Structures are given as structure tokens and as C-alpha cells.
Short mmCIF file of C-alpha atoms in Angstrom, two decimals:
data_model
loop_
_atom_site.label_atom_id
_atom_site.label_comp_id
_atom_site.label_asym_id
_atom_site.label_seq_id
_atom_site.Cartn_x
_atom_site.Cartn_y
_atom_site.Cartn_z
CA MET A 1 81.22 -52.37 42.97
CA ALA A 2 82.33 -55.98 43.54
CA THR A 3 83.45 -56.71 47.05
CA SER A 4 85.80 -59.27 48.43
CA LYS A 5 84.31 -62.32 50.07
CA THR A 6 85.41 -65.38 52.01
CA THR A 7 84.16 -68.89 51.24
CA THR A 8 84.71 -71.83 53.58
CA VAL A 9 83.61 -75.36 52.74
CA SER A 10 84.22 -78.41 54.91
CA SER A 11 84.07 -82.15 54.23
CA PRO A 12 84.08 -84.99 56.77
CA GLY A 13 86.49 -87.84 57.23
CA LYS A 14 85.22 -91.40 56.85
CA VAL A 15 85.23 -94.90 58.27
CA LEU A 16 84.30 -97.90 56.12
CA LEU A 17 82.38 -99.75 58.80
CA ALA A 18 81.56 -102.72 56.57
CA GLY A 19 82.46 -103.62 53.00
CA GLY A 20 86.25 -103.54 52.94
CA TYR A 21 87.48 -104.87 49.57
CA LEU A 22 83.88 -105.72 48.57
CA VAL A 23 83.18 -102.04 47.89
CA LEU A 24 85.57 -102.23 44.91
CA ASP A 25 83.00 -104.41 43.11
CA ARG A 26 79.64 -103.04 41.95
CA GLU A 27 78.02 -106.34 42.89
CA TYR A 28 78.48 -105.40 46.55
CA SER A 29 78.14 -102.33 48.73
CA GLY A 30 79.87 -100.69 51.67
CA LEU A 31 78.62 -99.00 54.82
CA VAL A 32 80.58 -95.75 55.03
CA VAL A 33 80.21 -93.55 58.11
CA ALA A 34 81.20 -89.90 58.02
CA THR A 35 83.04 -88.51 61.04
CA SER A 36 82.65 -85.37 63.09
CA SER A 37 86.26 -84.48 62.20
CA ARG A 38 86.39 -82.36 59.07
CA PHE A 39 88.69 -80.80 56.46
CA TYR A 40 88.22 -77.05 55.79
CA SER A 41 89.11 -75.07 52.66
CA THR A 42 88.84 -71.28 52.92
CA VAL A 43 89.08 -69.04 49.84
CA THR A 44 89.81 -65.31 50.04
CA SER A 45 91.14 -62.63 47.69
CA LEU A 46 94.81 -61.78 47.69
CA PRO A 47 95.59 -58.07 48.12
CA LYS A 48 96.29 -56.03 45.01
CA SER A 49 99.97 -55.20 44.50
CA THR A 50 101.41 -52.65 42.10
CA ASP A 51 104.30 -54.82 40.87
CA GLN A 52 102.35 -58.01 40.18
CA ASP A 53 101.22 -58.65 36.61
CA LYS A 54 100.30 -62.31 37.10
CA VAL A 55 97.05 -63.87 38.27
CA ILE A 56 97.95 -65.93 41.33
CA LEU A 57 96.44 -68.92 43.06
CA SER A 58 98.09 -69.68 46.39
CA VAL A 59 97.25 -72.81 48.39
CA ARG A 60 98.59 -73.18 51.92
CA ALA A 61 98.32 -76.13 54.29
CA GLY A 62 97.75 -74.03 57.40
CA GLN A 63 98.95 -76.51 60.06
CA PHE A 64 102.35 -77.09 58.50
CA PRO A 65 105.48 -74.93 58.11
CA LYS A 66 104.71 -72.15 55.63
CA GLU A 67 108.01 -72.35 53.80
CA SER A 68 107.39 -75.97 52.78
CA SER A 69 103.60 -76.07 52.63
CA THR A 70 102.55 -73.21 50.35
CA TRP A 71 102.08 -73.90 46.65
CA THR A 72 101.81 -70.92 44.30
CA TYR A 73 100.46 -71.01 40.76
CA ALA A 74 100.29 -68.43 37.99
CA VAL A 75 97.22 -68.48 35.76
CA SER A 76 97.44 -66.84 32.35
CA ILE A 77 95.99 -66.88 28.85
CA GLN A 78 98.43 -67.64 26.07
CA ASN A 79 97.03 -67.77 22.55
CA ASP A 80 94.04 -70.12 22.76
CA ARG A 81 94.96 -71.77 26.05
CA LEU A 82 94.59 -71.18 29.76
CA MET A 83 97.94 -71.95 31.37
CA ILE A 84 98.43 -72.92 35.02
CA ASP A 85 102.07 -73.03 36.12
CA GLN A 86 103.49 -73.61 39.58
CA ILE A 87 106.01 -70.85 40.15
CA ASN A 88 107.65 -72.16 43.34
CA GLU A 89 108.08 -75.83 42.48
CA ASN A 90 111.86 -75.70 42.95
CA ALA A 91 111.44 -74.47 46.50
CA VAL A 92 108.57 -76.66 47.79
CA GLY A 93 108.06 -79.42 45.23
CA LYS A 94 104.68 -80.53 43.95
CA ASN A 95 101.54 -81.57 45.78
CA LYS A 96 99.68 -83.60 43.19
CA PHE A 97 96.38 -83.66 45.04
CA ILE A 98 96.30 -79.87 45.21
CA SER A 99 97.67 -79.17 41.72
CA ILE A 100 95.36 -81.66 40.01
CA ALA A 101 92.32 -80.49 41.97
CA LEU A 102 93.06 -76.84 41.05
CA PHE A 103 93.66 -77.60 37.38
CA GLN A 104 90.53 -79.70 36.92
CA THR A 105 88.40 -77.24 38.89
CA LEU A 106 89.48 -74.30 36.73
CA SER A 107 88.95 -76.41 33.63
CA LEU A 108 85.40 -77.25 34.67
CA ALA A 109 84.78 -73.62 35.69
CA TRP A 110 85.78 -72.44 32.21
CA GLU A 111 83.52 -75.04 30.58
CA LYS A 112 80.56 -74.01 32.74
CA ILE A 113 81.08 -70.31 31.98
CA ALA A 114 81.39 -71.02 28.25
CA THR A 115 78.34 -73.28 28.20
CA GLU A 116 76.05 -71.06 30.26
CA SER A 117 77.01 -67.77 28.57
CA SER A 118 77.32 -69.16 25.02
CA SER A 119 80.41 -66.98 24.69
CA GLN A 120 83.56 -67.71 22.75
CA GLY A 121 86.20 -69.78 24.50
CA LEU A 122 88.67 -66.90 24.83
CA ASP A 123 85.99 -64.60 26.27
CA SER A 124 85.06 -67.26 28.82
CA GLY A 125 88.73 -67.56 29.78
CA HIS A 126 88.91 -63.81 30.43
CA GLU A 127 85.68 -64.04 32.46
CA LEU A 128 87.23 -66.77 34.60
CA LEU A 129 90.30 -64.59 35.27
CA ARG A 130 88.01 -61.69 36.13
CA ARG A 131 86.29 -63.79 38.77
CA ILE A 132 89.60 -65.02 40.18
CA THR A 133 90.87 -61.43 40.53
CA ASN A 134 87.58 -60.02 41.86
CA ASP A 135 87.14 -57.89 38.75
CA GLY A 136 90.80 -56.83 38.80
CA LYS A 137 90.77 -55.67 42.41
CA SER A 138 93.11 -58.41 43.66
CA ASP A 139 96.09 -60.43 42.46
CA GLY A 140 94.09 -63.64 42.68
CA LEU A 141 93.03 -66.07 45.38
CA GLU A 142 94.52 -67.54 48.53
CA ILE A 143 93.19 -70.91 49.66
CA VAL A 144 94.06 -72.18 53.14
CA VAL A 145 93.33 -75.81 53.95
CA LEU A 146 93.07 -76.91 57.58
CA ALA A 147 92.11 -80.24 59.10
CA ASP A 148 90.74 -81.17 62.49
CA ASN A 149 93.43 -82.71 64.67
CA ASP A 150 92.12 -86.25 64.22
CA PHE A 151 93.42 -86.46 60.66
CA TYR A 152 97.04 -86.49 61.87
CA SER A 153 98.72 -88.44 64.64
CA GLN A 154 98.98 -86.31 67.78
CA ARG A 155 101.32 -88.63 69.70
CA GLU A 156 104.27 -86.25 69.41
CA GLN A 157 102.24 -83.26 70.54
CA LEU A 158 100.88 -85.16 73.56
CA SER A 159 104.34 -86.39 74.48
CA ALA A 160 105.76 -82.86 74.32
CA MET A 161 103.08 -81.78 76.80
CA SER A 162 103.69 -84.86 79.01
CA LEU A 163 100.10 -85.97 78.46
CA PRO A 164 98.88 -89.58 78.20
CA THR A 165 97.31 -90.82 74.97
CA GLN A 166 93.76 -90.49 76.23
CA ILE A 167 90.61 -88.73 75.08
CA ARG A 168 90.82 -86.03 77.75
CA SER A 169 94.38 -85.21 76.62
CA LEU A 170 93.30 -84.75 73.01
CA SER A 171 90.56 -82.39 74.17
CA SER A 172 93.24 -80.13 75.66
CA LEU A 173 95.00 -79.56 72.32
CA GLN A 174 94.21 -76.33 70.51
CA PRO A 175 92.05 -76.67 67.39
CA PHE A 176 94.09 -77.17 64.21
CA THR A 177 97.25 -77.79 66.22
CA PRO A 178 100.38 -76.69 64.29
CA LEU A 179 102.55 -79.61 63.19
CA PRO A 180 106.33 -79.37 63.09
CA ARG A 181 107.18 -81.17 59.83
CA PRO A 182 106.01 -81.12 56.20
CA ILE A 183 103.05 -83.26 55.18
CA PRO A 184 105.03 -86.21 53.76
CA GLN A 185 106.79 -86.61 57.11
CA THR A 186 103.58 -86.49 59.16
CA ASN A 187 101.70 -89.66 60.11
CA LYS A 188 98.02 -89.78 59.17
CA THR A 189 95.27 -91.68 60.97
CA GLY A 190 93.32 -93.18 58.07
CA LEU A 191 90.29 -90.88 58.05
CA GLY A 192 90.61 -90.16 54.33
CA SER A 193 92.48 -86.87 54.40
CA SER A 194 93.19 -86.76 50.66
CA ALA A 195 89.53 -87.31 49.73
CA ALA A 196 88.30 -84.72 52.25
CA LEU A 197 90.99 -82.26 51.08
CA VAL A 198 90.17 -82.64 47.39
CA THR A 199 86.42 -82.47 47.97
CA SER A 200 86.51 -79.36 50.14
CA LEU A 201 89.04 -77.68 47.82
CA VAL A 202 87.00 -78.35 44.68
CA ALA A 203 83.74 -77.28 46.32
CA SER A 204 85.11 -74.09 47.90
CA LEU A 205 86.66 -72.87 44.66
CA LEU A 206 83.61 -73.67 42.52
CA SER A 207 81.39 -71.94 45.06
CA HIS A 208 83.65 -68.89 45.41
CA LEU A 209 83.76 -68.43 41.62
CA ASN A 210 79.95 -68.69 41.41
CA ILE A 211 80.11 -71.84 39.31
CA VAL A 212 77.88 -73.84 41.67
CA THR A 213 75.44 -72.98 44.42
CA LEU A 214 75.90 -75.22 47.42
CA PRO A 215 73.08 -75.99 49.86
CA SER A 216 73.07 -73.82 52.96
CA SER A 217 72.91 -76.87 55.23
CA SER A 218 74.59 -80.25 55.02
CA PRO A 219 72.94 -82.32 52.27
CA GLN A 220 70.72 -85.20 53.30
CA SER A 221 70.33 -86.56 49.79
CA ASN A 222 72.16 -86.61 46.49
CA SER A 223 69.40 -84.93 44.47
CA ASN A 224 71.10 -81.52 44.23
CA HIS A 225 72.52 -81.10 40.71
CA ASP A 226 75.39 -78.80 41.69
CA LEU A 227 76.33 -81.12 44.54
CA GLN A 228 76.41 -84.03 42.12
CA LEU A 229 78.76 -82.05 39.89
CA VAL A 230 81.07 -81.37 42.84
CA HIS A 231 80.99 -85.08 43.63
CA SER A 232 81.90 -86.24 40.13
CA LEU A 233 84.66 -83.63 39.77
CA ALA A 234 86.13 -84.53 43.16
CA GLN A 235 85.99 -88.23 42.26
CA PHE A 236 87.82 -87.55 38.99
CA ALA A 237 90.49 -85.31 40.53
CA HIS A 238 91.09 -87.74 43.39
CA CYS A 239 91.38 -90.72 41.03
CA LEU A 240 93.75 -88.79 38.77
CA ALA A 241 95.96 -87.83 41.72
CA GLN A 242 96.04 -91.43 42.95
CA GLY A 243 96.83 -92.71 39.46
CA LYS A 244 93.91 -95.15 39.42
CA VAL A 245 90.13 -95.30 39.55
CA GLY A 246 89.36 -96.41 43.10
CA SER A 247 86.05 -97.34 44.66
CA GLY A 248 85.23 -93.71 45.52
CA PHE A 249 83.51 -94.37 48.85
CA ASP A 250 85.76 -91.83 50.60
CA VAL A 251 84.88 -88.98 48.23
CA SER A 252 81.22 -89.98 48.26
CA SER A 253 81.19 -89.75 52.05
CA ALA A 254 83.06 -86.42 51.91
CA VAL A 255 80.17 -85.06 49.82
CA PHE A 256 77.07 -86.91 51.06
CA GLY A 257 77.99 -88.00 54.60
CA THR A 258 76.99 -91.38 56.06
CA HIS A 259 75.33 -93.81 53.65
CA ILE A 260 75.35 -97.24 52.06
CA TYR A 261 77.50 -96.93 48.95
CA THR A 262 77.68 -98.87 45.69
CA ARG A 263 80.53 -97.74 43.49
CA PHE A 264 80.35 -96.17 40.04
CA SER A 265 81.52 -98.08 36.98
CA PRO A 266 85.25 -97.39 36.44
CA SER A 267 84.54 -96.99 32.72
CA VAL A 268 82.75 -93.71 33.50
CA LEU A 269 86.12 -91.99 33.94
CA SER A 270 88.04 -93.84 31.22
CA PRO A 271 87.70 -91.00 28.66
CA LEU A 272 89.39 -88.55 31.05
CA MET A 273 92.15 -90.47 32.81
CA ASP A 274 94.78 -89.75 30.15
CA ARG A 275 93.87 -86.07 29.83
CA PRO A 276 96.94 -83.76 29.63
CA LEU A 277 97.58 -81.51 32.62
CA ASP A 278 99.62 -78.68 31.14
CA SER A 279 96.94 -76.33 29.83
CA ILE A 280 93.24 -75.86 29.10
CA THR A 281 92.42 -75.50 25.42
CA PHE A 282 89.57 -73.14 24.57
CA SER A 283 87.61 -75.63 22.51
CA SER A 284 84.49 -77.72 23.08
CA PRO A 285 83.87 -78.97 26.63
CA THR A 286 85.48 -82.29 27.54
CA LEU A 287 84.80 -82.54 31.29
CA LEU A 288 81.12 -81.64 31.45
CA PRO A 289 79.86 -84.41 29.14
CA VAL A 290 81.54 -86.99 31.40
CA LEU A 291 80.97 -85.39 34.81
CA GLU A 292 77.26 -84.62 34.44
CA SER A 293 75.30 -86.73 36.92
CA SER A 294 73.35 -88.54 34.18
CA GLN A 295 76.57 -90.35 33.23
CA TRP A 296 77.21 -91.72 36.72
CA ASP A 297 75.76 -94.94 38.11
CA GLN A 298 76.87 -95.02 41.76
CA ARG A 299 74.16 -95.61 44.36
CA THR A 300 73.90 -93.96 47.76
CA THR A 301 71.25 -95.18 50.20
CA ALA A 302 70.40 -93.13 53.27
CA PHE A 303 71.66 -94.59 56.54
CA ARG A 304 72.63 -93.48 60.03
CA LEU A 305 73.68 -95.08 63.27
CA PRO A 306 71.00 -95.38 65.97
CA LYS A 307 70.77 -92.87 68.79
CA GLY A 308 72.62 -93.93 71.90
CA LEU A 309 75.35 -95.77 69.99
CA ARG A 310 78.72 -94.27 69.19
CA LEU A 311 81.54 -94.99 66.82
CA ILE A 312 84.86 -94.64 68.65
CA LEU A 313 88.14 -94.67 66.74
CA ALA A 314 91.83 -95.14 67.44
CA ASP A 315 95.09 -94.55 65.62
CA VAL A 316 97.17 -97.70 66.09
CA ASP A 317 100.94 -97.73 65.73
CA ALA A 318 102.45 -101.21 65.75
CA GLY A 319 105.89 -100.03 64.66
CA THR A 320 105.55 -101.19 61.06
CA ASP A 321 104.34 -99.60 57.86
CA THR A 322 101.09 -100.91 56.40
CA PRO A 323 101.75 -101.94 52.79
CA SER A 324 99.28 -101.54 49.97
CA PHE A 325 97.01 -104.51 50.46
CA VAL A 326 94.40 -104.02 47.78
CA GLY A 327 96.52 -105.12 44.83
CA LYS A 328 97.58 -108.34 46.56
CA VAL A 329 94.04 -109.24 47.60
CA LEU A 330 92.66 -108.59 44.13
CA THR A 331 95.43 -110.70 42.59
CA TRP A 332 94.55 -113.55 44.93
CA ARG A 333 90.86 -113.14 44.07
CA LYS A 334 91.58 -113.30 40.36
CA GLU A 335 93.67 -116.45 40.79
CA ASN A 336 91.11 -118.14 43.06
CA PRO A 337 87.71 -117.03 41.71
CA GLU A 338 85.52 -119.75 43.21
CA VAL A 339 86.96 -119.58 46.72
CA ALA A 340 86.98 -115.77 46.63
CA LYS A 341 83.38 -115.58 45.36
CA LYS A 342 82.09 -117.66 48.26
CA LEU A 343 84.07 -115.61 50.77
CA TRP A 344 82.88 -112.33 49.23
CA ASP A 345 79.26 -113.50 49.29
CA ASP A 346 79.52 -114.64 52.92
CA LEU A 347 81.05 -111.32 53.92
CA ASP A 348 78.34 -109.45 52.04
CA ARG A 349 75.59 -111.31 53.89
CA ALA A 350 77.17 -110.41 57.22
CA ASN A 351 77.59 -106.78 56.17
CA ARG A 352 73.96 -106.54 55.13
CA GLN A 353 72.89 -108.05 58.42
CA ILE A 354 74.61 -105.19 60.24
CA GLU A 355 72.83 -102.69 58.00
CA ARG A 356 69.44 -104.33 58.62
CA LEU A 357 69.86 -104.54 62.38
CA LEU A 358 71.02 -100.97 62.83
CA THR A 359 68.23 -99.71 60.55
CA GLU A 360 65.74 -101.69 62.65
CA LEU A 361 67.10 -100.11 65.80
CA VAL A 362 66.73 -96.61 64.28
CA ALA A 363 63.07 -97.44 63.66
CA ARG A 364 62.65 -98.28 67.37
CA GLU A 365 64.00 -94.96 68.64
CA GLY A 366 60.51 -93.67 69.33
CA GLU A 367 59.59 -96.49 71.70
CA HIS A 368 59.12 -95.37 75.29
CA ASP A 369 61.84 -97.60 76.77
CA TYR A 370 64.42 -97.17 74.00
CA GLU A 371 66.83 -95.03 76.00
CA GLU A 372 66.45 -97.27 79.05
CA THR A 373 67.21 -100.29 76.87
CA VAL A 374 70.38 -98.80 75.43
CA GLY A 375 71.59 -97.71 78.86
CA TRP A 376 70.91 -101.21 80.22
CA MET A 377 73.02 -102.68 77.43
CA GLY A 378 75.86 -100.31 78.26
CA GLU A 379 76.47 -102.03 81.60
CA ARG A 380 76.54 -105.57 80.22
CA HIS A 381 78.78 -107.70 78.09
CA ILE A 382 77.23 -108.12 74.69
CA GLU A 383 77.07 -111.91 75.08
CA ASP A 384 75.19 -111.48 78.34
CA VAL A 385 72.59 -109.45 76.48
CA THR A 386 72.24 -112.31 74.02
CA LEU A 387 71.88 -114.95 76.75
CA SER A 388 69.36 -112.90 78.70
CA CYS A 389 67.17 -111.73 75.86
CA ALA A 390 67.39 -114.11 72.92
CA ASN A 391 64.28 -116.02 74.05
CA ILE A 392 61.12 -115.71 76.11
CA HIS A 393 63.01 -116.35 79.35
CA CYS A 394 64.60 -112.90 79.19
CA SER A 395 65.60 -111.47 82.53
CA GLN A 396 62.88 -109.42 84.21
CA SER A 397 65.39 -106.59 84.68
CA ALA A 398 65.77 -106.09 80.94
CA PRO A 399 63.56 -103.53 79.19
CA ARG A 400 61.19 -105.18 76.74
CA THR A 401 62.61 -103.46 73.63
CA VAL A 402 65.72 -105.66 73.81
CA THR A 403 63.54 -108.77 73.88
CA ARG A 404 61.73 -107.77 70.70
CA SER A 405 64.78 -106.60 68.78
CA ASN A 406 66.91 -109.61 69.82
CA PHE A 407 69.67 -107.09 69.49
CA ALA A 408 72.95 -108.72 70.41
CA ASN A 409 72.09 -112.08 68.87
CA GLN A 410 72.07 -110.40 65.46
CA ILE A 411 75.31 -108.37 65.59
CA PRO A 412 77.76 -110.08 63.20
CA PHE A 413 80.93 -108.06 63.82
CA GLN A 414 82.70 -111.18 65.08
CA ILE A 415 81.55 -113.11 62.00
CA ILE A 416 82.94 -110.39 59.73
CA ARG A 417 86.24 -110.49 61.59
CA ASP A 418 86.37 -114.28 61.17
CA PHE A 419 85.89 -113.90 57.42
CA GLN A 420 88.53 -111.16 57.26
CA ARG A 421 91.04 -113.37 59.05
CA LYS A 422 90.23 -116.14 56.60
CA MET A 423 90.85 -113.70 53.75
CA SER A 424 94.14 -112.76 55.43
CA GLU A 425 95.18 -116.41 55.61
CA LEU A 426 94.24 -117.21 52.00
CA SER A 427 95.68 -114.07 50.40
CA GLY A 428 98.76 -113.68 52.61
CA VAL A 429 97.71 -110.11 53.46
CA PRO A 430 97.47 -109.15 57.18
CA ILE A 431 94.00 -107.57 56.99
CA GLU A 432 93.44 -108.28 60.69
CA PRO A 433 96.97 -108.96 62.01
CA PRO A 434 97.35 -111.04 65.20
CA GLU A 435 98.24 -107.92 67.19
CA GLN A 436 94.97 -106.30 66.13
CA THR A 437 93.07 -109.51 66.88
CA ARG A 438 94.30 -109.55 70.47
CA LEU A 439 93.46 -105.87 70.94
CA LEU A 440 89.98 -106.18 69.42
CA ASP A 441 89.24 -109.31 71.44
CA ALA A 442 90.16 -107.46 74.63
CA CYS A 443 87.94 -104.54 73.64
CA SER A 444 85.05 -106.90 72.90
CA GLU A 445 85.21 -108.20 76.48
CA LEU A 446 84.29 -104.78 77.86
CA GLU A 447 80.72 -104.08 78.97
CA GLY A 448 78.91 -101.87 76.48
CA VAL A 449 81.13 -102.69 73.49
CA ILE A 450 78.92 -104.04 70.72
CA GLY A 451 81.68 -104.91 68.27
CA GLY A 452 84.55 -103.57 66.25
CA GLY A 453 87.11 -104.20 63.58
CA VAL A 454 89.85 -102.81 61.39
CA PRO A 455 88.32 -100.35 58.92
CA GLY A 456 88.71 -100.32 55.15
CA ALA A 457 91.61 -102.39 53.86
CA GLY A 458 92.73 -103.29 57.39
CA GLY A 459 96.29 -103.59 58.64
CA TYR A 460 98.04 -101.96 61.57
CA ASP A 461 96.89 -98.37 61.21
CA ALA A 462 93.52 -98.05 62.94
CA LEU A 463 90.56 -99.70 64.59
CA PHE A 464 86.93 -98.85 65.30
CA LEU A 465 84.47 -99.90 67.97
CA LEU A 466 80.70 -99.52 68.04
CA ILE A 467 79.76 -98.88 71.65
CA VAL A 468 76.89 -97.77 73.82
CA ASP A 469 77.47 -94.03 74.18
CA THR A 470 77.74 -93.52 77.93
CA PRO A 471 80.63 -92.00 79.91
CA SER A 472 81.29 -95.30 81.68
CA VAL A 473 81.67 -97.27 78.43
CA VAL A 474 83.88 -94.61 76.86
CA SER A 475 86.03 -94.58 80.01
CA ARG A 476 86.46 -98.38 79.93
CA VAL A 477 87.65 -98.28 76.34
CA ASP A 478 89.89 -95.27 76.96
CA ASN A 479 91.56 -96.93 79.95
CA LEU A 480 92.13 -100.22 78.12
CA TRP A 481 93.70 -98.45 75.16
CA SER A 482 95.97 -96.24 77.27
CA GLY A 483 97.27 -99.25 79.18
CA TRP A 484 97.75 -101.53 76.18
CA LYS A 485 101.38 -102.62 75.93
CA GLU A 486 101.66 -104.59 72.67
CA MET A 487 100.91 -101.58 70.46
CA SER A 488 100.60 -97.85 70.93
CA VAL A 489 96.89 -96.99 70.77
CA CYS A 490 95.88 -93.34 70.57
CA PRO A 491 92.16 -92.49 70.54
CA LEU A 492 90.60 -89.97 68.21
CA LEU A 493 87.99 -87.42 69.26
CA ALA A 494 85.84 -88.16 66.21
CA LYS A 495 82.36 -89.62 66.48
CA GLN A 496 79.98 -90.56 63.71
CA SER A 497 78.27 -87.76 61.83
CA ASP A 498 75.44 -87.84 59.30
CA ASP A 499 76.66 -84.65 57.64
CA GLY A 500 78.54 -84.40 54.38
CA LEU A 501 79.92 -81.36 52.59
CA ARG A 502 78.73 -78.02 53.90
CA LEU A 503 79.28 -74.28 53.67
CA GLU A 504 80.67 -72.90 56.90
CA GLU A 505 80.37 -69.64 58.76
CA LEU A 506 83.92 -68.77 59.76
CA ILE A 507 83.08 -67.65 63.28
CA ALA A 508 80.98 -70.78 63.92
CA VAL A 509 83.96 -73.17 63.68
CA LYS A 510 85.96 -73.14 66.91
CA GLY A 511 89.54 -71.98 66.34
CA LEU A 512 89.26 -71.67 62.55
CA LYS A 513 89.57 -67.88 62.33
CA GLU A 514 92.59 -67.93 64.64
CA ALA A 515 94.24 -70.74 62.67
CA LEU A 516 93.77 -68.83 59.40
CA GLY A 517 95.61 -65.89 60.93
CA ARG A 518 98.68 -67.87 61.95
#
């Protein structure tokens, strides 16, 4: 007899450490770092009721008010079509990321069942409904999505508890802290919540319905065929919900973790972008021929940050809304191709220099004085490291690894920021606004801070720093941020993480079981 099961899949948030704007062009790449903060989608069977004759899919955003954050869909077969209708739209409205992800996932699930069983389309539709209802033993499926606190601004929660906006305060919040208002009225922190949501939702449902088999541990490569299928479906659903084919680095990181990313050709998805969303016709497959990995040309190159270094992030609130910058920058680039090409190429060289240096440092982790070297750097200003160790007259107090790696002399974060400000000036888009410049300059003066910037498209929303990971360096940054007067700066708990999408054991994730029961 079939038994009920629970499936939980998580995906990480992201930070585009290098490659903002450039990552939109296949000629260039981006360095995308996954975060330790994750989005979780948990799938379970709904109980069987005697008065329910519909197959139900219920999706609930577990940190938000239930009455405004639960979306319910009825799935049925009518003639030669599989119909998916939201039955509470009048009460809660639509959530396009959830509805599109559900629709496309069920569409792909039907195509996989039909292809692998060689059954007629209608029979495959009934098989899909059988899996959704656990062989008729339930009314359908409930999916609860929950995000680590870092995905949403916690300023209001800290203020209500009379706590300062510091790292230790965030640590005191309960996991998956309930939020008082619906999603559209809640401020996000720029970690890529929509990409992590769509990816975890697609993967959890495909796994629960036995359409794909996910690796038991977080993937370290993109060679797994089922994982590639999850990636391409999540990319498609996310693009469709956004109304455009974006670069896809956020979804790629949500699946594969930290890596160097070169985007897929937008033409890959062209055949699907105008696909109707009202029903699934039981005819020949349309998704699988496009979403199979052989059709995709993105590149992911393994990468990680060196041991002893840490990515530290902050949610920045300057009192203004960040507009959509990408369209304006791309318009400027189109109108000024020669100037833009030189700027893009210069930025790309600086980005690649960061990649090379950090990769070199990873290769040195086995040297006997590596940890001593990194700790030594943590108590010095980065320019002092350069002056002491950029030549043979290096200070006798410095471990020899720094001398050989010429570490600080090669870090081009400041160069990248200079180029970004030039792009801001030429395009009229505040990629690194003056307020952010002053904050980042102050951070860069602290001992143990290697460099930083505004991630992704820039603006007022966030900043990142790459620091030496010691308590004293973290404390310096934390204290500067909490005392900063020009803007409100709230740290995040997230660090870098190599991991991408993964299956979770419910009891292994702190606070998840309790949050699901709320």
C-alpha cells in the first residue's frame, strides 16, 4: 500500500560578487556566490475528505499571514486537457511565481510520464493525478515555502524587541520569523528570493512525484541529468514569471551553488516564452525538447572562496526605492557601443583578476603557514599588507606565504568600483551611489577588510564585503555598520556557501518542523 511521504528541498540565496551587467552578455562571465541562507519547499499529502471531489494543490508562504498567503489550485482532466485553476483568486489574488512554477512543473511531469511509459496522453494525465493524490488516499498536495530570515528585512522585528541592528541581535530571532504583512508589503534584501523560491518549488514537486531523482548531497557539479532538467525548468519558469529572459545566474546558483557563470543563449527559450498558461493539452511533448540539457549552452566553472575569508552582507536602506537599472544601462550601451565595449572589457579583466587571485589562494591552503598568514592579514589594513609584502623587503613579521602570493597588491575591488562609478556617470544610473561610496570607503579602512562593493545591478539596497574571517574583523564591521548615520545598515547572518540545491531531512534544519506546524 502506498504511504504518505514528505519531501523538502532547499536552494540557496546568491550574491553576484563580480560581473554585474556583464553577466547579461555571453561574451563575459560572472562570479556568483551562494549563501548559507536558504529557501525551503516542503511537500506533503493533504488529508482525504469525504466532501471533496477535486484534486487540490495548496501552496502556503509559511512566514506570512495565512489568509493572504495561501494559494489553492484545482487540478482536473477535461476532455483532452489537464486544467489547473486557482480557486481562491478573488480572496488572495495571484502569485505569478508560484502559479507559473506549478503549471510548468505539472506540464513537464506529464510529458515525462508520457515519454517514459509510452502511454496515451490521457492515461498519463490520470497517472499524474494518481501521484498527486497518493493513489487516491489524499485530496492532493500541500506545499509550504519558508525562507531563512536573511531573505527579508528584519528591521521591524528588531525594533519591536528593542534590539540594535547587529549580528548578535539577528541571532536571537527565531528561525523563519513570522512576518506581519503580505509578501508585496515586505521588504526583501536582494538575495534572490524569487529564484530560490522557484527552484526549490520546482525541485520539491518533481522529486515528490517521482519525476526526477535528486542527489542525496548538495551537487558539486552539473553533470547530473535530472539536476540539469530541474535547472532548465526553473530557468524557464522564472523567466516566464519575470516576463523576460534574464541572465539566469540567480537560478543557476540556486541549483549548483557557487561558481563562475556564463549565461545561456536567450534564443534557447524563445520557442516557449509565448506558451499559453490555461491548460495542458495531451499531445506531443513541447517542454522536454527545449529543456533537455543538450539544448542549453550555459557554462558553470567550479569555484569557491578560500578558507579563512568570509563574505559578509548587509541590507541597506537609504530611504529611496531602487529603480530598475538594467534597461537604462543597456540602452546607454546600445547608444554608445565603443565607449561601453571598452568599459565592459576593462571591468571583465578586473573581474577575472579576482577569480584568478582567489583560486590561487585556494591552491595555497595546504601550505604550513596559510592560517597564520590569513590571521596576520586580519589585523592589518589591506594597503599595509601591500606595502609590507609587495617586494623582497617584506616585513620580517609577515609569514612567507603573503610574500609569495603578493596578495593585497592583486585585489582589484577598488578598480571594479572605479569602473562601476564611471558606468554610473556615463549611463546616469546610480550603480554605486555617493552614499554607498562613502559607506564602502569607510569599511575599506578597517583592518581585515579586503574589499567590497554593491552586488549585482547595484543601487541602494545592499552591499558586500570580503573580509578575513576572525571575530575581531567581524566585530569591527558590525560596529561601524550599527553606528553609521547616513543610511540604515542592517547586517545579514549569511556567509558564503558552496552548496546548491539539496534534499533536506526535516529534523536536521533548525526550526523548520516547528515553522511548518504554525
